Amino acid sequence: MSGSDRTTNGAARRRPTLRMVAELAGVSTATVSYVFSGRHGAASGAGVAPDTARKVRDAAEQLNYRPNRSARAMRTGRTDTVQLSLHMLSDPWSLAVADAVNARANQHGLTTLILADGDWHTALDRIECDVAYLDQAPDTDDGRRSLADLVERGQRLVVFSETIEPDGYDVIRSDALPGCALAMDHLLERHTKIGCLAAESAVSQAASGPTRYTPYVEAMAARGLVPDADWTQTYGGTQASAFAAAVRLLSATHRPTAIYATTDFAAIAAINAAHMLGLRVPHDVAVVGVGNTPDATAITPTLTTVGPTDFYDRQARIIVDRALADEGEPAVLHEFPWSLFPGGSTDLDAPAVRQ
């Protein structure tokens, strides 16, 4: 027996029960069960008068009562958890998704968990959750079979994908390529010497289909511009890798006057690298990122970026609403068009910031 189950003199103390909460609050056990049921709206006491719900919670707090989550999950089919599978936690995009979902989930009494295991299918096959969000589900035969297998056994899913169609699960579609083209058009208004910080996967996969690297190649070719060989630098899955790639790019013999980065975190690494090298942004080098993450406005100068509007809060609403939805609600395709968000990193009319 744990120390919390004994009084200070060593006598056994009875663990508080749902019935004890009901007696103290002066309500039925059914009312207490409803308040803690986890059903849609229960976090705000929907279906129970606000004063009654408050009495129940006050009584539970006074008794130090905690609902039996496992028993409730068996009874209601709910776990009160949202699972996020985020392939790169150091990316501001992933952090913004996690923060937004966690804030939304907390409003409804749900707990947000993050899968550190990249094998999301195996992980989700072992655990129960009210909804799982996958930010990188491959559009391959194996990937679709894995998704279908999870749906078959009753797992609710929300999948971020630019190509997969809803098939028993919601799909959030935010096609980056038109936005990336906007980023290049913006730089080409004033620059011809444009370098590229590209994720290794974006370059290696470009031969088999469009990636975020493709708009850079196509926009330069359309203007008859031939980039120097060292104007494309690739980075791996860490901020340190992106910073090192930015230093290589900005240390080139014929340094570009602008940088197109395929993620915001790489663009921010480029700004930091420029500062370290004594270069002014944007007067010596302009920088554009991709993603419209919250970090874009937290750096000096602010980052010009492309991305969807209000993406993180809207996506969080979709994920949590699916967790709370009734069984049988149809899968939905949610589309988020992209826009350009100008910042100080390309504003040549702004006063120069001395580092």
CSV table of C-alpha atoms in Angstrom, one decimal:
chain,number,residue,atom,x,y,z
A,1,MET,CA,0.0,0.0,0.0
A,2,SER,CA,1.4,3.4,-0.9
A,3,GLY,CA,2.0,6.2,1.6
A,4,SER,CA,-0.9,8.1,0.2
A,5,ASP,CA,-3.3,5.2,1.3
A,6,ARG,CA,-2.3,5.6,5.0
A,7,THR,CA,-2.9,8.2,7.6
A,8,THR,CA,0.0,9.8,9.5
A,9,ASN,CA,-0.4,7.3,12.3
A,10,GLY,CA,-0.1,4.4,9.9
A,11,ALA,CA,-3.8,3.4,9.8
A,12,ALA,CA,-5.2,2.5,6.5
A,13,ARG,CA,-7.1,5.3,4.8
A,14,ARG,CA,-10.0,4.5,2.5
A,15,ARG,CA,-9.4,5.5,-1.1
A,16,PRO,CA,-12.1,8.0,-2.2
A,17,THR,CA,-14.7,6.6,-4.4
A,18,LEU,CA,-17.2,8.0,-6.9
A,19,ARG,CA,-20.0,7.3,-4.3
A,20,MET,CA,-18.2,9.3,-1.7
A,21,VAL,CA,-17.9,12.3,-4.1
A,22,ALA,CA,-21.6,12.0,-4.8
A,23,GLU,CA,-22.6,12.0,-1.1
A,24,LEU,CA,-20.4,15.0,-0.3
A,25,ALA,CA,-21.7,17.0,-3.3
A,26,GLY,CA,-25.3,15.9,-2.6
A,27,VAL,CA,-25.9,14.5,-6.1
A,28,SER,CA,-26.4,11.1,-7.6
A,29,THR,CA,-23.5,8.8,-8.6
A,30,ALA,CA,-24.8,9.1,-12.2
A,31,THR,CA,-24.3,12.9,-12.1
A,32,VAL,CA,-20.7,12.5,-10.9
A,33,SER,CA,-20.1,9.9,-13.5
A,34,TYR,CA,-21.4,12.2,-16.2
A,35,VAL,CA,-19.3,15.2,-15.1
A,36,PHE,CA,-16.1,13.0,-15.3
A,37,SER,CA,-17.3,10.9,-18.3
A,38,GLY,CA,-15.1,12.6,-20.9
A,39,ARG,CA,-18.1,12.9,-23.3
A,40,HIS,CA,-18.3,15.8,-25.7
A,41,GLY,CA,-18.8,19.0,-23.6
A,42,ALA,CA,-18.2,17.3,-20.3
A,43,ALA,CA,-15.2,19.5,-19.6
A,44,SER,CA,-17.5,22.4,-19.3
A,45,GLY,CA,-20.3,20.5,-17.6
A,46,ALA,CA,-22.6,20.3,-20.6
A,47,GLY,CA,-25.8,18.5,-19.6
A,48,VAL,CA,-25.3,19.2,-15.9
A,49,ALA,CA,-26.1,22.6,-14.4
A,50,PRO,CA,-22.9,24.7,-13.9
A,51,ASP,CA,-23.4,25.0,-10.2
A,52,THR,CA,-23.9,21.2,-9.9
A,53,ALA,CA,-20.8,20.5,-11.9
A,54,ARG,CA,-18.8,22.9,-9.7
A,55,LYS,CA,-20.1,21.1,-6.6
A,56,VAL,CA,-19.0,17.8,-8.0
A,57,ARG,CA,-15.5,19.1,-8.8
A,58,ASP,CA,-15.1,20.8,-5.5
A,59,ALA,CA,-16.1,17.6,-3.7
A,60,ALA,CA,-13.7,15.6,-5.8
A,61,GLU,CA,-10.9,18.0,-5.0
A,62,GLN,CA,-11.7,18.0,-1.3
A,63,LEU,CA,-11.5,14.2,-1.2
A,64,ASN,CA,-8.5,14.1,-3.6
A,65,TYR,CA,-10.6,11.9,-5.9
A,66,ARG,CA,-9.2,10.9,-9.2
A,67,PRO,CA,-11.4,9.1,-11.8
A,68,ASN,CA,-10.3,5.6,-12.8
A,69,ARG,CA,-9.1,6.3,-16.3
A,70,SER,CA,-8.8,2.6,-17.3
A,71,ALA,CA,-12.2,1.7,-16.1
A,72,ARG,CA,-13.8,4.7,-17.8
A,73,ALA,CA,-12.0,3.8,-21.1
A,74,MET,CA,-13.4,0.3,-20.9
A,75,ARG,CA,-16.9,1.7,-20.2
A,76,THR,CA,-17.0,4.6,-22.7
A,77,GLY,CA,-14.4,3.6,-25.3
A,78,ARG,CA,-12.6,6.9,-24.6
A,79,THR,CA,-9.0,7.3,-23.4
A,80,ASP,CA,-8.9,11.1,-23.2
A,81,THR,CA,-5.6,11.1,-25.1
A,82,VAL,CA,-4.5,12.6,-28.4
A,83,GLN,CA,-1.4,11.1,-29.9
A,84,LEU,CA,0.9,13.2,-32.2
A,85,SER,CA,3.4,11.5,-34.4
A,86,LEU,CA,5.8,14.3,-35.3
A,87,HIS,CA,8.9,13.2,-37.4
A,88,MET,CA,11.1,16.1,-36.4
A,89,LEU,CA,10.5,17.6,-33.0
A,90,SER,CA,13.2,20.3,-33.4
A,91,ASP,CA,11.4,21.9,-36.3
A,92,PRO,CA,9.4,25.0,-35.3
A,93,TRP,CA,6.6,23.6,-37.4
A,94,SER,CA,6.3,20.5,-35.2
A,95,LEU,CA,6.6,22.5,-32.0
A,96,ALA,CA,3.9,24.9,-33.2
A,97,VAL,CA,1.6,21.9,-34.0
A,98,ALA,CA,2.2,20.4,-30.6
A,99,ASP,CA,1.6,23.6,-28.7
A,100,ALA,CA,-1.6,24.4,-30.6
A,101,VAL,CA,-3.0,20.9,-30.2
A,102,ASN,CA,-2.1,20.7,-26.5
A,103,ALA,CA,-3.8,24.0,-25.8
A,104,ARG,CA,-7.0,22.9,-27.6
A,105,ALA,CA,-7.0,19.5,-26.0
A,106,ASN,CA,-6.6,20.9,-22.5
A,107,GLN,CA,-9.8,22.9,-23.1
A,108,HIS,CA,-11.7,19.6,-23.4
A,109,GLY,CA,-9.9,17.7,-20.7
A,110,LEU,CA,-7.8,15.7,-23.1
A,111,THR,CA,-4.1,14.9,-22.7
A,112,THR,CA,-1.6,15.2,-25.6
A,113,LEU,CA,1.1,12.7,-26.0
A,114,ILE,CA,3.9,12.7,-28.6
A,115,LEU,CA,5.2,9.5,-30.2
A,116,ALA,CA,9.0,9.5,-30.2
A,117,ASP,CA,9.0,6.2,-32.2
A,118,GLY,CA,9.2,6.9,-35.9
A,119,ASP,CA,7.4,3.6,-36.6
A,120,TRP,CA,3.9,5.1,-36.0
A,121,HIS,CA,2.1,2.0,-37.2
A,122,THR,CA,3.7,-0.3,-34.6
A,123,ALA,CA,3.3,2.3,-31.9
A,124,LEU,CA,-0.4,2.9,-32.6
A,125,ASP,CA,-1.0,-0.8,-32.8
A,126,ARG,CA,0.1,-1.1,-29.2
A,127,ILE,CA,-1.6,1.9,-27.6
A,128,GLU,CA,-5.1,3.3,-27.4
A,129,CYS,CA,-6.0,6.9,-28.1
A,130,ASP,CA,-9.1,8.9,-29.1
A,131,VAL,CA,-7.3,10.2,-32.2
A,132,ALA,CA,-3.8,10.0,-33.7
A,133,TYR,CA,-2.3,12.7,-35.9
A,134,LEU,CA,0.4,11.7,-38.4
A,135,ASP,CA,2.5,14.5,-39.9
A,136,GLN,CA,4.3,12.1,-42.3
A,137,ALA,CA,2.4,9.2,-43.7
A,138,PRO,CA,4.0,8.0,-46.9
A,139,ASP,CA,1.8,7.8,-50.0
A,140,THR,CA,2.9,4.3,-50.9
A,141,ASP,CA,1.1,0.9,-51.0
A,142,ASP,CA,2.7,0.0,-47.7
A,143,GLY,CA,1.8,3.3,-46.2
A,144,ARG,CA,-1.8,3.1,-47.3
A,145,ARG,CA,-2.1,-0.5,-46.0
A,146,SER,CA,-0.8,0.6,-42.6
A,147,LEU,CA,-3.4,3.4,-42.5
A,148,ALA,CA,-6.2,1.0,-43.5
A,149,ASP,CA,-5.1,-1.5,-40.9
A,150,LEU,CA,-5.4,1.1,-38.1
A,151,VAL,CA,-8.8,2.3,-39.4
A,152,GLU,CA,-10.0,-1.4,-39.6
A,153,ARG,CA,-9.3,-1.9,-35.9
A,154,GLY,CA,-11.1,1.3,-35.0
A,155,GLN,CA,-8.3,3.9,-34.6
A,156,ARG,CA,-9.3,7.4,-35.5
A,157,LEU,CA,-6.7,9.2,-37.6
A,158,VAL,CA,-5.9,12.7,-38.9
A,159,VAL,CA,-3.2,12.6,-41.6
A,160,PHE,CA,-1.2,15.5,-42.9
A,161,SER,CA,-0.5,14.8,-46.6
A,162,GLU,CA,-0.3,16.7,-49.9
A,163,THR,CA,-1.3,13.6,-51.9
A,164,ILE,CA,-3.2,11.0,-49.8
A,165,GLU,CA,-7.0,11.1,-50.1
A,166,PRO,CA,-9.4,10.5,-47.1
A,167,ASP,CA,-10.2,6.8,-46.7
A,168,GLY,CA,-11.7,6.3,-43.3
A,169,TYR,CA,-9.5,9.1,-41.8
A,170,ASP,CA,-9.3,12.9,-42.1
A,171,VAL,CA,-6.6,14.4,-44.3
A,172,ILE,CA,-5.2,17.9,-43.8
A,173,ARG,CA,-3.8,19.1,-47.1
A,174,SER,CA,-1.5,22.1,-47.3
A,175,ASP,CA,0.2,22.0,-50.7
A,176,ALA,CA,3.5,23.8,-50.3
A,177,LEU,CA,4.6,24.0,-53.9
A,178,PRO,CA,2.4,27.0,-54.9
A,179,GLY,CA,3.6,28.8,-51.8
A,180,CYS,CA,7.2,27.9,-52.6
A,181,ALA,CA,6.7,29.4,-56.1
A,182,LEU,CA,5.4,32.6,-54.4
A,183,ALA,CA,8.6,32.7,-52.3
A,184,MET,CA,10.8,32.5,-55.4
A,185,ASP,CA,8.8,35.1,-57.2
A,186,HIS,CA,9.2,37.5,-54.3
A,187,LEU,CA,13.0,37.1,-54.3
A,188,LEU,CA,13.3,37.4,-58.0
A,189,GLU,CA,11.6,40.8,-57.9
A,190,ARG,CA,15.0,42.2,-56.7
A,191,HIS,CA,17.6,39.4,-56.9
A,192,THR,CA,19.2,37.2,-59.5
A,193,LYS,CA,21.9,35.7,-57.3
A,194,ILE,CA,19.7,33.4,-55.3
A,195,GLY,CA,21.0,30.4,-53.3
A,196,CYS,CA,19.0,27.5,-51.9
A,197,LEU,CA,19.1,25.8,-48.5
A,198,ALA,CA,17.3,22.6,-49.1
A,199,ALA,CA,16.5,19.5,-47.0
A,200,GLU,CA,18.5,16.5,-48.2
A,201,SER,CA,15.3,14.6,-48.9
A,202,ALA,CA,14.0,17.5,-51.1
A,203,VAL,CA,17.0,17.3,-53.4
A,204,SER,CA,17.3,13.5,-53.5
A,205,GLN,CA,13.6,13.0,-54.2
A,206,ALA,CA,13.3,15.8,-56.8
A,207,ALA,CA,14.2,13.5,-59.7
A,208,SER,CA,11.1,11.3,-59.0
A,209,GLY,CA,8.6,14.1,-58.4
A,210,PRO,CA,8.2,17.7,-57.3
A,211,THR,CA,9.6,18.7,-53.9
A,212,ARG,CA,10.2,22.0,-52.2
A,213,TYR,CA,13.5,22.2,-54.1
A,214,THR,CA,11.7,22.1,-57.5
A,215,PRO,CA,10.3,25.6,-57.5
A,216,TYR,CA,13.8,27.0,-56.9
A,217,VAL,CA,15.2,25.0,-59.9
A,218,GLU,CA,12.2,25.9,-62.2
A,219,ALA,CA,12.1,29.6,-61.3
A,220,MET,CA,15.8,30.1,-61.9
A,221,ALA,CA,15.6,28.3,-65.2
A,222,ALA,CA,12.5,30.2,-66.3
A,223,ARG,CA,14.5,33.5,-65.9
A,224,GLY,CA,17.5,32.1,-67.7
A,225,LEU,CA,19.6,32.2,-64.5
A,226,VAL,CA,22.3,29.6,-63.9
A,227,PRO,CA,23.1,29.3,-60.2
A,228,ASP,CA,26.7,28.5,-59.1
A,229,ALA,CA,27.2,24.9,-58.2
A,230,ASP,CA,27.8,25.8,-54.5
A,231,TRP,CA,24.6,27.9,-54.3
A,232,THR,CA,22.6,24.9,-53.3
A,233,GLN,CA,23.5,23.5,-49.9
A,234,THR,CA,21.6,20.7,-48.2
A,235,TYR,CA,20.9,20.0,-44.5
A,236,GLY,CA,19.8,17.1,-42.5
A,237,GLY,CA,17.2,16.8,-39.7
A,238,THR,CA,18.8,19.1,-37.2
A,239,GLN,CA,19.1,22.9,-36.7
A,240,ALA,CA,22.9,22.5,-36.4
A,241,SER,CA,23.0,20.9,-39.8
A,242,ALA,CA,21.0,23.7,-41.3
A,243,PHE,CA,23.3,26.3,-39.6
A,244,ALA,CA,26.4,24.6,-41.0
A,245,ALA,CA,24.8,24.5,-44.5
A,246,ALA,CA,24.0,28.2,-44.3
A,247,VAL,CA,27.5,29.0,-43.3
A,248,ARG,CA,28.8,27.1,-46.3
A,249,LEU,CA,26.4,28.9,-48.6
A,250,LEU,CA,27.3,32.4,-47.2
A,251,SER,CA,31.0,31.6,-47.4
A,252,ALA,CA,30.9,30.8,-51.1
A,253,THR,CA,33.4,32.7,-53.3
A,254,HIS,CA,30.5,34.2,-55.3
A,255,ARG,CA,28.1,34.7,-52.4
A,256,PRO,CA,24.4,34.9,-53.3
A,257,THR,CA,22.5,38.0,-52.4
A,258,ALA,CA,19.4,36.1,-51.4
A,259,ILE,CA,18.5,32.7,-49.9
A,260,TYR,CA,15.4,30.5,-50.5
A,261,ALA,CA,15.2,28.0,-47.6
A,262,THR,CA,12.8,25.1,-47.8
A,263,THR,CA,11.8,25.4,-44.2
A,264,ASP,CA,11.5,28.2,-41.7
A,265,PHE,CA,14.0,26.7,-39.3
A,266,ALA,CA,16.6,26.6,-42.1
A,267,ALA,CA,15.8,30.2,-43.0
A,268,ILE,CA,16.2,31.2,-39.3
A,269,ALA,CA,19.6,29.3,-39.3
A,270,ALA,CA,20.6,31.4,-42.4
A,271,ILE,CA,19.8,34.6,-40.6
A,272,ASN,CA,21.8,33.5,-37.6
A,273,ALA,CA,24.7,32.4,-39.8
A,274,ALA,CA,24.6,35.8,-41.6
A,275,HIS,CA,24.8,37.6,-38.3
A,276,MET,CA,27.8,35.5,-37.2
A,277,LEU,CA,29.6,36.3,-40.5
A,278,GLY,CA,29.0,40.0,-40.1
A,279,LEU,CA,26.4,40.2,-42.9
A,280,ARG,CA,23.3,42.4,-42.7
A,281,VAL,CA,19.9,40.9,-43.4
A,282,PRO,CA,18.4,41.8,-45.8
A,283,HIS,CA,20.9,44.4,-47.1
A,284,ASP,CA,23.7,42.0,-47.7
A,285,VAL,CA,21.6,38.9,-48.1
A,286,ALA,CA,17.8,38.5,-48.2
A,287,VAL,CA,16.1,35.4,-46.7
A,288,VAL,CA,12.8,33.7,-47.3
A,289,GLY,CA,11.5,30.6,-45.5
A,290,VAL,CA,8.7,28.1,-45.9
A,291,GLY,CA,6.1,27.2,-43.3
A,292,ASN,CA,4.8,30.4,-41.7
A,293,THR,CA,5.7,29.2,-38.2
A,294,PRO,CA,5.4,31.3,-35.1
A,295,ASP,CA,9.2,31.6,-34.9
A,296,ALA,CA,9.1,33.7,-38.1
A,297,THR,CA,8.0,36.7,-36.0
A,298,ALA,CA,10.3,36.0,-33.1
A,299,ILE,CA,13.6,36.6,-34.8
A,300,THR,CA,15.3,39.9,-35.8
A,301,PRO,CA,14.7,40.8,-38.5
A,302,THR,CA,11.3,39.1,-38.8
A,303,LEU,CA,11.3,36.4,-41.4
A,304,THR,CA,9.6,36.6,-44.8
A,305,THR,CA,7.8,33.3,-45.2
A,306,VAL,CA,5.1,31.5,-47.0
A,307,GLY,CA,2.4,29.2,-45.6
A,308,PRO,CA,-1.3,28.8,-44.7
A,309,THR,CA,-3.1,31.4,-42.6
A,310,ASP,CA,-3.9,30.5,-39.0
A,311,PHE,CA,-2.8,27.0,-39.8
A,312,TYR,CA,-1.9,25.7,-36.3
A,313,ASP,CA,-5.0,26.7,-34.4
A,314,ARG,CA,-7.3,25.5,-37.2
A,315,GLN,CA,-5.5,22.2,-37.5
A,316,ALA,CA,-5.6,21.7,-33.7
A,317,ARG,CA,-9.4,22.3,-33.9
A,318,ILE,CA,-9.7,19.6,-36.6
A,319,ILE,CA,-7.7,17.1,-34.6
A,320,VAL,CA,-9.4,17.6,-31.3
A,321,ASP,CA,-12.9,17.7,-32.9
A,322,ARG,CA,-12.2,14.3,-34.4
A,323,ALA,CA,-11.2,13.0,-31.0
A,324,LEU,CA,-14.6,14.2,-29.6
A,325,ALA,CA,-16.7,13.3,-32.6
A,326,ASP,CA,-19.4,10.6,-32.6
A,327,GLU,CA,-18.7,7.3,-34.2
A,328,GLY,CA,-19.6,7.1,-37.9
A,329,GLU,CA,-18.9,10.7,-38.8
A,330,PRO,CA,-17.5,10.8,-42.4
A,331,ALA,CA,-13.8,11.4,-43.1
A,332,VAL,CA,-13.1,14.9,-44.4
A,333,LEU,CA,-10.5,16.6,-46.6
A,334,HIS,CA,-9.4,19.9,-45.1
A,335,GLU,CA,-7.5,22.1,-47.5
A,336,PHE,CA,-5.2,25.1,-46.5
A,337,PRO,CA,-4.1,27.4,-49.3
A,338,TRP,CA,-0.8,29.2,-48.9
A,339,SER,CA,0.1,33.0,-49.0
A,340,LEU,CA,3.2,35.1,-48.7
A,341,PHE,CA,3.9,36.8,-45.4
A,342,PRO,CA,6.5,39.6,-45.9
A,343,GLY,CA,8.9,40.3,-43.1
A,344,GLY,CA,12.0,42.3,-42.4
A,345,SER,CA,14.3,39.6,-43.9
A,346,THR,CA,13.5,40.8,-47.5
A,347,ASP,CA,12.5,44.4,-46.8
A,348,LEU,CA,15.4,46.4,-48.4
A,349,ASP,CA,13.7,49.7,-47.6
A,350,ALA,CA,13.9,49.0,-43.9
A,351,PRO,CA,16.8,50.6,-41.9
A,352,ALA,CA,19.8,48.3,-41.7
A,353,VAL,CA,20.3,46.5,-38.4
A,354,ARG,CA,23.9,46.5,-37.3
A,355,GLN,CA,25.0,43.3,-35.5
